[in-house]
XYZ file of C-alpha atoms in Angstrom:
691
model
C -44.930 7.434 -51.634
C -43.298 8.312 -48.373
C -41.350 10.829 -47.565
C -38.020 10.864 -47.884
C -36.186 11.756 -44.658
C -33.100 13.853 -44.565
C -29.468 12.574 -43.347
C -28.964 13.315 -39.699
C -32.073 14.175 -38.565
C -33.372 10.826 -36.786
C -31.471 8.042 -35.215
C -28.351 7.903 -33.893
C -26.850 10.612 -35.846
C -29.229 12.910 -33.856
C -28.185 12.096 -30.522
C -24.761 12.738 -31.133
C -22.889 16.388 -32.563
C -19.097 16.713 -33.422
C -16.886 18.974 -31.320
C -16.754 21.305 -33.651
C -20.552 21.915 -34.255
C -20.725 21.865 -30.507
C -18.007 24.973 -30.806
C -20.435 26.900 -33.295
C -23.328 26.412 -31.910
C -22.434 27.708 -28.424
C -20.671 30.695 -30.161
C -17.276 30.102 -28.033
C -13.741 29.627 -28.237
C -12.125 25.946 -28.270
C -10.206 26.896 -24.871
C -13.366 28.186 -23.484
C -15.749 25.404 -24.460
C -12.776 22.749 -22.713
C -13.341 25.021 -19.597
C -17.143 24.896 -19.756
C -17.449 21.107 -20.422
C -14.777 20.361 -17.374
C -16.747 22.903 -15.122
C -20.143 21.109 -16.166
C -18.846 17.531 -15.992
C -19.673 17.047 -19.383
C -16.959 14.735 -21.561
C -17.253 13.073 -25.143
C -19.135 10.135 -25.584
C -18.043 7.088 -27.948
C -20.798 5.903 -30.446
C -21.444 2.467 -31.261
C -20.883 3.038 -35.105
C -19.145 6.416 -35.867
C -20.107 5.976 -39.497
C -23.450 6.009 -38.554
C -23.165 8.908 -36.163
C -20.963 11.312 -38.918
C -23.010 13.436 -41.202
C -20.083 14.512 -43.487
C -17.830 12.599 -45.386
C -14.953 13.277 -43.044
C -14.551 11.091 -39.876
C -15.043 12.669 -36.624
C -12.829 11.735 -33.721
C -14.743 13.371 -30.860
C -18.612 13.275 -30.047
C -21.222 15.029 -27.805
C -24.575 14.120 -26.630
C -26.555 16.642 -28.506
C -28.685 17.104 -24.888
C -25.470 18.111 -23.365
C -24.836 20.608 -25.238
C -28.347 22.052 -25.504
C -28.104 22.184 -21.942
C -24.791 24.335 -22.016
C -26.987 26.871 -23.782
C -28.642 28.120 -20.950
C -24.977 28.577 -19.014
C -24.320 32.112 -17.401
C -20.723 31.302 -17.732
C -21.262 31.828 -21.510
C -22.302 35.273 -20.644
C -18.600 35.769 -18.942
C -16.886 34.388 -21.677
C -17.950 36.489 -24.035
C -17.704 39.984 -21.805
C -13.984 38.020 -21.597
C -13.788 38.165 -25.396
C -14.984 41.777 -25.706
C -12.552 43.069 -22.913
C -10.159 41.364 -24.621
C -10.450 43.135 -28.152
C -10.728 46.677 -26.233
C -7.401 45.917 -24.457
C -5.908 44.753 -27.894
C -7.424 48.104 -29.253
C -6.121 50.693 -26.527
C -2.602 48.664 -26.926
C -2.569 49.173 -30.931
C -3.102 53.001 -30.633
C -0.653 53.053 -27.554
C -3.223 53.615 -24.683
C -0.873 51.518 -22.227
C -2.575 53.328 -19.034
C -6.005 53.044 -20.805
C -5.119 48.901 -21.628
C -3.840 48.612 -17.853
C -7.011 50.334 -16.412
C -9.490 48.246 -18.437
C -8.307 44.855 -17.360
C -8.434 46.003 -13.338
C -11.449 47.409 -13.292
C -13.423 45.197 -16.391
C -12.120 41.830 -15.791
C -14.859 39.539 -15.166
C -14.759 37.484 -12.217
C -16.121 33.877 -11.983
C -18.041 32.669 -9.687
C -18.646 28.669 -10.261
C -20.490 28.494 -7.132
C -23.688 27.664 -8.711
C -22.032 24.653 -10.671
C -21.264 23.239 -7.501
C -24.987 22.921 -6.093
C -26.202 21.563 -9.575
C -23.324 18.863 -9.395
C -23.521 17.936 -6.067
C -27.182 18.189 -4.510
C -26.257 16.488 -1.142
C -23.478 16.951 0.716
C -23.212 13.162 0.617
C -22.264 13.479 -3.004
C -19.604 15.930 -2.999
C -17.906 14.056 -0.583
C -18.162 10.888 -2.554
C -16.454 12.947 -5.729
C -13.755 14.418 -3.779
C -11.199 11.519 -3.943
C -9.825 13.354 -7.360
C -9.565 16.735 -6.031
C -7.568 16.107 -3.269
C -4.556 14.156 -5.191
C -5.242 16.954 -7.260
C -4.696 19.824 -4.715
C -2.194 18.341 -3.160
C -0.010 17.835 -5.993
C -0.343 21.341 -6.705
C 0.499 22.195 -2.999
C 3.939 19.964 -3.579
C 5.140 21.603 -6.933
C 7.432 24.467 -7.374
C 6.162 28.158 -8.775
C 6.662 28.206 -12.524
C 4.871 30.655 -15.175
C 2.736 27.707 -15.901
C 2.157 27.470 -11.768
C 1.772 31.083 -10.207
C 2.546 31.211 -6.265
C -0.919 32.120 -5.599
C -2.475 29.074 -6.797
C 0.419 26.678 -5.075
C -0.331 28.858 -1.503
C -4.322 28.572 -1.946
C -3.780 24.605 -1.822
C -1.493 24.347 0.453
C -4.012 26.293 2.769
C -7.119 24.143 1.963
C -5.832 20.841 2.284
C -4.244 22.098 5.583
C -7.365 23.085 6.449
C -8.663 19.373 5.536
C -6.005 17.933 7.479
C -6.925 19.774 10.415
C -10.237 18.381 9.963
C -9.313 14.960 9.691
C -6.581 15.559 13.113
C -9.646 17.074 15.060
C -12.481 14.036 14.294
C -9.691 11.520 14.179
C -11.382 10.166 10.985
C -7.837 9.019 9.568
C -7.989 5.295 9.108
C -5.474 3.954 6.728
C -2.387 4.716 5.222
C 0.241 2.939 2.375
C 3.822 4.177 1.269
C 4.326 3.234 -2.172
C 6.147 4.162 -5.323
C 4.100 7.286 -6.766
C 3.513 8.893 -3.236
C 1.762 8.108 0.046
C -1.900 6.830 0.195
C -4.453 7.923 2.755
C -8.194 6.974 3.404
C -10.462 9.019 5.472
C -13.952 7.878 6.664
C -16.194 11.155 7.050
C -19.858 10.418 7.547
C -19.908 7.056 6.120
C -18.202 7.773 3.228
C -14.590 6.492 2.558
C -12.117 8.973 1.317
C -8.742 7.669 -1.091
C -5.953 10.124 -2.103
C -2.252 10.527 -2.702
C 0.252 12.749 -1.736
C 3.410 13.000 -3.272
C 6.648 13.036 -1.510
C 8.212 16.030 -1.368
C 11.229 15.947 -3.766
C 11.898 18.411 -6.296
C 9.368 18.316 -8.878
C 10.596 19.008 -12.406
C 7.729 19.702 -14.721
C 7.637 18.519 -17.990
C 6.571 20.036 -21.312
C 4.327 17.328 -22.400
C 2.123 18.695 -19.617
C -0.765 20.868 -20.042
C -1.006 22.747 -17.262
C -4.022 24.762 -18.836
C -6.632 21.873 -18.315
C -5.263 21.120 -15.401
C -5.012 24.592 -13.650
C -8.953 24.608 -14.937
C -9.631 21.944 -12.663
C -7.587 22.792 -10.041
C -9.486 25.926 -10.348
C -13.161 23.973 -9.788
C -11.648 21.651 -7.077
C -10.422 24.979 -4.948
C -13.939 25.665 -5.019
C -15.710 22.243 -4.108
C -12.958 22.053 -1.282
C -13.673 25.345 0.200
C -17.430 24.175 0.063
C -16.893 20.992 1.926
C -14.362 22.509 4.307
C -16.779 25.132 5.259
C -19.332 22.365 5.815
C -17.047 20.328 7.948
C -15.447 23.109 10.238
C -19.319 23.784 10.602
C -20.437 21.054 11.630
C -18.092 20.481 15.246
C -18.640 23.971 15.930
C -15.655 25.503 14.895
C -14.826 29.143 12.533
C -14.453 28.848 9.049
C -11.893 29.742 7.945
C -9.664 29.517 10.526
C -6.464 31.749 11.704
C -3.654 31.283 9.396
C -0.216 32.619 10.615
C 1.712 33.668 8.049
C 4.756 34.822 9.777
C 4.866 31.253 11.818
C 4.591 28.890 7.813
C 7.144 31.060 6.615
C 9.498 30.000 9.630
C 8.271 26.236 8.600
C 5.307 25.468 11.265
C 2.950 24.086 8.385
C 0.549 22.747 10.832
C 0.812 24.456 13.765
C 0.173 27.770 11.898
C -3.542 27.191 11.425
C -5.119 27.819 14.666
C -8.598 26.811 15.019
C -11.391 28.904 16.878
C -14.963 27.727 18.507
C -18.185 29.638 17.183
C -18.589 32.275 19.462
C -16.877 35.478 20.999
C -14.300 32.997 23.230
C -13.115 30.184 20.938
C -11.512 28.339 23.301
C -14.321 27.969 25.720
C -16.362 26.866 23.112
C -13.804 24.591 21.698
C -13.786 23.203 25.459
C -17.657 22.924 25.497
C -17.423 20.774 22.413
C -15.339 18.493 23.765
C -17.165 18.149 27.139
C -20.625 17.422 25.208
C -19.044 14.357 23.560
C -17.334 13.160 26.253
C -21.276 13.401 27.971
C -22.346 11.920 24.848
C -20.041 8.756 25.387
C -20.279 8.320 28.888
C -24.264 8.284 27.982
C -24.211 5.699 25.703
C -22.196 3.604 28.064
C -24.878 4.564 30.959
C -27.432 2.877 28.302
C -25.499 -0.017 27.456
C -25.456 -0.862 31.305
C -28.763 -0.026 31.728
C -29.719 -2.377 28.873
C -28.141 -5.180 31.174
C -29.982 -7.473 33.048
C -30.115 -6.946 36.833
C -27.976 -9.902 37.961
C -25.230 -9.071 34.914
C -24.969 -5.291 36.464
C -24.681 -6.619 39.834
C -22.156 -8.705 39.375
C -20.083 -6.688 37.517
C -17.624 -4.946 40.032
C -16.598 -1.301 40.466
C -13.445 -0.947 39.052
C -11.256 1.592 40.977
C -9.221 4.541 39.626
C -6.038 2.326 38.280
C -8.430 -0.086 36.637
C -10.195 3.005 34.933
C -7.232 4.573 33.712
C -6.436 1.274 31.870
C -9.188 1.021 30.775
C -8.891 4.832 29.269
C -5.730 3.656 27.566
C -6.606 0.238 26.094
C -8.405 0.722 23.034
C -11.645 -1.828 23.276
C -11.866 -4.967 21.157
C -14.867 -5.015 18.692
C -16.367 -8.868 17.290
C -17.733 -8.836 14.015
C -19.935 -11.459 12.269
C -18.270 -13.927 10.035
C -20.634 -15.034 7.473
C -19.739 -18.785 6.459
C -20.449 -20.550 3.176
C -22.962 -23.411 3.207
C -21.030 -25.730 0.239
C -17.306 -26.382 1.280
C -16.181 -26.174 -2.463
C -17.605 -22.535 -2.856
C -15.462 -19.115 -2.621
C -14.516 -17.961 0.817
C -17.259 -14.586 1.290
C -15.629 -11.622 1.986
C -15.681 -11.058 5.497
C -16.205 -7.470 7.169
C -12.675 -6.276 8.095
C -11.994 -4.503 11.415
C -10.629 -0.935 10.962
C -10.232 1.788 13.502
C -12.944 3.452 14.820
C -13.326 7.123 16.232
C -12.559 5.888 19.755
C -9.580 3.554 18.865
C -7.724 6.295 16.449
C -8.009 9.070 19.452
C -6.305 6.349 21.555
C -3.605 4.299 19.598
C -0.678 7.040 20.428
C -1.974 9.105 22.923
C -0.158 8.587 25.219
C 2.939 8.976 23.915
C 5.443 11.801 23.582
C 7.010 11.039 19.985
C 10.270 13.168 18.946
C 10.952 12.755 14.780
C 14.803 13.269 13.940
C 15.971 15.036 11.224
C 16.018 12.878 8.554
C 12.660 11.429 8.698
C 9.589 13.084 7.084
C 8.139 15.629 9.182
C 4.802 16.390 7.606
C 3.184 12.632 7.122
C 4.098 11.560 10.423
C 3.001 14.774 12.275
C 0.150 14.586 10.489
C -0.683 10.606 11.277
C 0.564 10.799 14.719
C -1.836 13.586 15.755
C -4.654 11.996 13.935
C -4.139 8.928 16.092
C -4.628 10.692 19.404
C -0.820 12.319 19.879
C -1.141 15.289 21.173
C 2.942 15.614 21.960
C 5.140 15.506 18.555
C 8.643 17.159 18.572
C 11.537 17.605 16.191
C 14.398 18.621 14.784
C 14.907 22.818 14.951
C 16.322 22.109 11.092
C 12.664 20.727 9.896
C 11.168 24.254 11.453
C 11.279 25.373 14.889
C 7.657 27.164 15.592
C 4.971 23.839 16.406
C 7.878 21.511 18.189
C 6.261 20.450 21.561
C 9.927 19.295 22.708
C 13.290 18.864 21.582
C 15.958 16.006 21.324
C 17.182 16.144 25.060
C 13.902 16.305 26.664
C 13.125 13.394 29.178
C 8.974 13.124 28.818
C 9.957 11.681 25.088
C 9.290 7.989 25.004
C 9.509 6.957 21.371
C 11.815 8.466 18.684
C 11.730 7.876 15.455
C 15.148 7.467 13.384
C 16.088 6.674 9.267
C 19.291 5.998 9.959
C 22.126 2.749 10.575
C 21.884 1.532 14.314
C 22.669 3.938 16.739
C 25.027 3.082 19.020
C 24.564 2.595 23.067
C 25.151 5.493 25.735
C 28.655 5.840 26.767
C 29.289 4.545 30.383
C 29.726 7.383 32.951
C 32.717 9.150 33.532
C 34.416 8.388 36.690
C 35.315 11.557 39.372
C 39.028 11.957 38.048
C 37.482 11.729 33.824
C 34.739 14.411 34.741
C 36.151 17.298 34.999
C 39.437 16.807 32.760
C 39.881 20.043 31.581
C 39.137 21.914 34.326
C 36.738 23.739 33.050
C 33.749 22.355 35.365
C 31.142 22.246 32.342
C 28.597 19.310 32.286
C 29.334 16.666 29.697
C 27.013 16.915 26.771
C 25.697 13.600 25.529
C 26.749 13.236 21.930
C 23.764 13.271 19.168
C 24.261 9.948 17.256
C 23.983 8.008 21.172
C 20.531 6.197 22.448
C 19.251 7.857 25.766
C 18.353 5.246 27.990
C 14.430 4.349 28.365
C 13.720 5.814 25.103
C 12.357 3.383 22.497
C 13.742 4.193 18.954
C 11.739 3.024 15.544
C 11.766 3.411 11.932
C 9.375 5.428 10.534
C 7.573 2.746 9.109
C 6.457 1.373 12.611
C 3.827 3.973 12.297
C 2.022 3.003 9.486
C 1.741 -0.500 10.245
C 0.415 0.256 13.741
C -2.059 2.504 12.388
C -3.259 -0.334 9.673
C -3.355 -2.942 11.756
C -5.376 -1.074 14.493
C -2.980 -1.974 17.242
C 0.668 -1.115 18.189
C 3.223 -3.248 16.440
C 6.293 -5.065 18.007
C 9.207 -2.074 18.355
C 12.005 -4.569 17.992
C 10.450 -5.297 14.425
C 11.154 -2.067 13.460
C 14.677 -1.145 15.568
C 17.432 1.209 13.933
C 19.069 -0.737 11.687
C 16.909 -3.920 11.184
C 15.616 -5.704 8.424
C 12.144 -4.279 8.238
C 8.860 -6.787 8.219
C 7.258 -6.241 4.265
C 4.686 -3.053 4.105
C 1.731 -4.330 2.665
C -1.473 -2.119 1.065
C -3.975 -2.090 3.981
C -6.861 -2.490 0.854
C -5.117 -5.445 -0.807
C -6.849 -8.669 0.709
C -5.372 -12.284 -0.950
C -8.153 -14.342 -2.119
C -8.600 -18.066 -1.960
C -5.729 -19.827 -3.785
C -3.775 -16.723 -3.711
C -0.099 -16.049 -1.697
C -0.432 -14.671 1.350
C 2.577 -13.217 2.873
C 0.938 -12.458 5.983
C -0.169 -15.982 6.526
C 2.312 -18.966 7.685
C 3.367 -21.028 4.595
C 1.936 -24.275 6.193
C -1.395 -22.697 6.095
C -1.621 -21.834 2.186
C 0.524 -24.776 0.680
C -1.224 -27.381 -1.640
C -1.448 -30.965 -0.925
C 0.652 -31.475 -4.153
C 3.045 -28.975 -3.341
C 4.222 -30.402 0.608
C 4.350 -33.825 -1.551
C 6.952 -32.103 -3.636
C 8.685 -30.147 -1.394
C 9.044 -33.445 0.922
C 10.200 -35.140 -1.767
C 12.816 -32.611 -3.156
C 13.839 -32.858 0.601
C 14.585 -36.290 0.800
C 16.157 -36.560 -2.519
C 18.465 -33.592 -1.477
C 18.921 -35.805 1.850
C 19.951 -38.723 -0.593
C 22.268 -37.154 -2.263
C 24.086 -36.041 0.845
C 24.113 -39.190 2.178
C 25.635 -40.629 -0.702
C 27.939 -38.491 -0.881
C 29.436 -39.343 2.582
C 28.939 -42.967 1.588
C 31.491 -42.304 -1.518
C 33.836 -40.513 0.705
C 34.321 -43.313 3.035
C 34.071 -46.120 0.492
C 36.361 -45.703 -2.096
C 36.787 -49.520 -3.122
C 33.797 -48.476 -5.425
C 35.892 -45.894 -7.587
C 36.706 -46.654 -10.693
C 39.834 -48.626 -11.537
C 41.804 -45.351 -13.179
C 40.907 -43.860 -9.637
C 41.690 -46.696 -7.061
C 44.928 -46.851 -8.833
C 45.970 -43.234 -8.616
C 45.068 -43.754 -4.389
C 47.072 -46.228 -4.466
C 50.305 -44.642 -5.990
C 49.582 -42.376 -3.734
C 49.531 -44.439 -0.341
C 53.177 -45.965 -1.644
C 54.327 -41.980 -1.861
C 53.174 -41.622 1.870
C 51.418 -38.204 0.367
C 47.603 -39.202 1.399
C 45.933 -42.084 3.891
C 42.791 -43.326 2.683
C 41.560 -46.666 3.352
C 40.138 -48.778 0.301
C 37.616 -51.265 0.897
C 37.084 -54.661 -1.087
C 35.493 -54.578 -4.367
C 34.279 -57.266 -6.276
C 37.083 -57.902 -8.205
C 39.215 -60.884 -6.139
C 42.395 -59.442 -7.911
C 41.762 -56.117 -6.025
C 41.308 -58.123 -2.620
C 45.498 -58.367 -1.857
C 45.868 -54.403 -2.085
C 42.882 -53.966 -0.007
C 43.924 -55.835 2.391
C 47.439 -54.126 2.583
C 46.442 -50.705 2.350
C 43.979 -51.309 5.258
C 46.984 -53.078 7.270
C 48.784 -49.575 6.511
C 46.087 -47.918 8.062
C 46.245 -50.322 10.846
C 49.825 -49.486 11.278
C 49.589 -45.415 11.258
C 46.739 -45.509 13.719
C 47.371 -48.243 15.867
C 43.883 -48.450 17.240
C 41.734 -50.698 15.257
C 41.947 -54.185 15.418
C 41.448 -56.821 12.704
C 37.793 -57.389 13.336
C 36.913 -53.847 12.725
C 38.495 -53.902 9.921
C 37.042 -56.727 8.646
C 33.479 -55.613 9.221
C 33.739 -51.912 7.726
C 35.034 -53.923 4.435
C 31.721 -55.833 4.695
C 29.687 -52.999 4.836
C 31.324 -51.047 2.080
C 30.812 -54.194 -0.122
C 27.616 -54.660 1.117
C 26.606 -51.530 -0.010
C 28.670 -51.421 -3.410
C 26.839 -54.734 -4.476
C 23.488 -53.165 -3.324
C 24.728 -50.024 -5.642
C 25.421 -52.893 -8.737
C 21.937 -54.767 -8.398
C 20.193 -51.123 -8.445
C 22.340 -50.226 -11.433
C 21.351 -53.719 -13.297
C 18.039 -53.427 -12.879
C 17.692 -49.967 -13.486
C 19.724 -51.136 -17.137
C 16.857 -54.216 -17.562
C 13.564 -51.908 -16.382
C 12.546 -53.908 -13.222
C 12.189 -52.611 -9.720
C 14.802 -53.481 -6.732
C 13.143 -54.358 -2.944
C 15.445 -52.398 -0.859
C 14.824 -52.513 3.387
C 15.755 -48.922 3.338
C 13.391 -46.602 5.384
C 13.343 -44.152 2.864
C 12.123 -46.817 -0.358
C 9.451 -47.008 2.177
C 8.342 -43.309 2.472
C 8.576 -42.719 -1.474
C 6.249 -46.017 -2.213
C 3.862 -44.314 -0.161
C 4.578 -41.216 -1.348
C 3.972 -42.411 -4.937
C 0.637 -44.588 -3.677
C -0.985 -40.993 -2.443
C 0.399 -38.979 -5.658
C -1.015 -41.862 -7.335
C -4.307 -41.901 -5.508
C -4.225 -38.049 -6.013
C -4.047 -37.905 -9.880
C -6.400 -40.799 -10.435
C -9.040 -38.286 -8.585
C -7.698 -35.482 -10.400
C -8.618 -37.813 -13.699
C -11.731 -38.237 -12.562
C -12.796 -35.019 -11.511
C -11.558 -33.390 -14.869
C -13.619 -36.123 -16.855
C -16.501 -34.749 -15.320
C -15.559 -31.091 -15.846
C -15.145 -32.246 -19.496
C -18.877 -33.830 -19.514
C -20.613 -30.909 -18.512
C -18.544 -28.727 -20.928
C -20.007 -30.666 -23.448
C -23.484 -29.433 -22.339
C -22.791 -25.907 -22.578
C -23.101 -23.738 -25.299
C -20.381 -22.695 -27.414
C -20.044 -18.952 -26.209
C -20.138 -19.452 -22.621
C -17.791 -22.379 -23.066
C -15.170 -20.381 -24.333
C -15.615 -17.841 -21.526
C -15.253 -20.696 -19.097
C -12.202 -21.325 -20.720
C -10.503 -18.352 -20.882
C -11.670 -18.174 -16.825
C -9.875 -21.692 -16.403
C -6.461 -20.171 -18.426
C -6.430 -17.108 -16.354
C -6.785 -18.838 -12.712
C -4.499 -21.369 -13.872
C -1.557 -17.807 -14.425
C -2.905 -16.849 -11.071
C -2.028 -20.203 -9.466
C 1.275 -20.592 -11.347
C 2.294 -17.047 -9.643
C 1.107 -17.710 -6.230
C 3.018 -21.420 -6.666
C 6.292 -19.384 -7.475
C 5.999 -17.051 -5.067
C 5.476 -20.196 -2.180
C 8.434 -21.927 -3.873
C 10.341 -18.286 -3.199
C 9.609 -18.224 0.536
C 9.932 -21.646 1.222
C 13.340 -21.712 -0.041
C 14.198 -18.168 1.300
C 12.673 -19.982 4.778
C 15.102 -23.034 4.307
C 17.943 -20.954 3.733
C 17.641 -19.224 6.612
C 17.144 -22.520 9.071
C 19.902 -23.084 7.894
C 21.893 -20.267 8.463
C 20.728 -20.001 12.130
C 22.034 -24.142 12.652
C 24.924 -23.009 11.481
C-alpha cells in the first residue's frame, strides 16, 4: 500500500502561500510586509484554481509565490524593521513612565535609517533596465511635486521630489533628449529618448489639488521613497555621463522667488566648472565636424569635386535649417494585406537643438510658464523671457524688449498698435514724458501665437504656420503623436477624398443630387403655380381679384381653368407692360409640359412602371444605380467565397473570426460616422464662404 500524501505538501498548493502565512513566516507586521514587497518588487499572484491552492476551509483571496517569500527571508531590511519595532516598544515604555526626555532621545539617536541602495542594484543590474522602469517613477514624483503639503504629505518629500524632477529636466535640456509632448485632460505627457530607450511620463496641471480621504498615502509614500532613490541613481549616472557634477548647485533663495529651473546651476567636473562645460561643448562640436569630414571622405572623387564650397551666408543658413532625413518605406507584396507599420521620422538631437534656436520668446502672464520654458529650452531656445508676476529671477528679457521675435499669449485677439501721435498731440499735457505703449496692443514685427503652436511644432518636427495659431483664431485639432491611424480608420490629418470608400462617395453624390433636385423642384413649384390644387388656385385667384398679390397662373390640364389662366396672364401683362403674347404663351407651354411630366411620373409610380426621361440627372442616376448593382454583385460573390471558407474552419476558430469581423465592422461604422460628420462640416463651411 502506497504512502498517503499529506494535503498541501505537493502540487499547486505547495507553490503558493497566503498572505497571513507569509506574515507569520517573516515575523513582521502587515504594514512592514507591504513595504518590503513594494521595495523588492514582489506582487500577489492569481492561481488557476483557488480551491486547489487553499489548504483551509476558509477561502483565501491573496496568494504569493512560495519562492518569493523564501527569498525575502534573507533580506537585510527585516533586521531594520525589527529594530524599529523594538525602538517603538522602548519609546512607549518611556512615555508610560512619563520619561519624555528619554523617549525623545531614543527617537533621535536610535531610529534606524533604511537604505535602499542594495535593492536598486538587485532589481536593476544594468542602467538600461533602470531607464525602462522610469516611466512610473517620473509620473509619481511629478505628481507629488505638485501636491500641497498636508499631514500625509510632508513638505520635505515635496521639496525632494521637486529638486529631483528639475534635475532630470535640466539633463533633458542640456542633451536635447525631449522628443514629443501632448496636452490631455489628465495632464501633459512627455516623451524623451535616453540611450535608445523611450521614456513616457505624465505631469499634472498646476491647479489646486484637493486630496481625498479614499487615497492611502502610506502606500504611495512607500513608492515615493523607492522612486526617489531610483531617480537619484539615474540622475547621478546621467550627469556624470556628460561631464557634469552631481548634485548640481541649488539656489534656495532664487527658488523661493519663483526661479524654478533657473534655481539649479550646472557645473562641469573639475575645479573650473565653466571651462570644463565649454570644453565639453567644444568636444561635441569637434565630433560633429569629424563625422561630417568622414562622410565627405567616403564619397567618390567626382562627387566631392563637383560639390562647391559654400560661402559664409549659406553656411549660416545651413546651421539654422534642420537636415532632412529620408527613411526606408516597406511595401507589402499582397495588395489586399494590411499596411505595414512604417518608421516615423521623429526629431533627433540635432533637429531638436535647432528648432527654436534663432528665436527670442516671451511668455505672457496667462500662459503656463514652466512647461513652455522646459519645452522651448529643450528644443534649442536659449532666450526665454516672462512676465515679472510669474517670477523675476531667470527671465531673459521683459515684454518691451525689441529683441523678442515671438510672444506666446492665451487671450482673445490683441488689437493693432495705435497710430503715432502728431506733433500737437505728442506733448498735450506739457510734461515732456514719452508716451508708453499700452499693454494690450501688438508690437510691430513680433509674431503672436497661442501655446498650442509650440506643442504642434515639436510633434511635427518642424515649425507650423503662425497664422493658424494667432490670438483669437480657431485652433487646428491637437492630436496625440503616439496614435497612428490604421487602414480604414478615420484620420483627421488626411483629406477626406483620400480616405473615403467608393460606397461613401456614391452615397454622398446621391445625397447632393437629391438635394439639388429638391431645390430645383421647389424653385419650379414657385414659378409654376398652376400645378397647385384646386383650393389653393382658387385662393390665389381671389387674391388676384382683390389686387393684393400679383401671381402668374400657368395653364393646367383642365379646360375649365384655361380662361381664368389666360385672364390672369393678361392682367400680369398689363401690369408690367413688357411681356408679349408669344412670351406668355411660351411660359404657359413650358409650365404645362412640366406639370404633365410630373403627372406622368405619378401615374407610372402608382402602376409600378418605369418612366423614360430625357433629363441628364436621370442618366446619372441610372449610371449610379448600375455601378452600385455591380459593386453589390462583387460584394455578394466575395461574401459567398468567405462563407465557403468558413465552412472548412473549426468551430473555435470560426467563432473567433466572427468576433473579429464584428469588431472591425463596429470600427468601420464609427469611422464612417466621423467621415460623414467631417463631410457635413466641410459642406457647411463651403456654403458659408459662398454666402
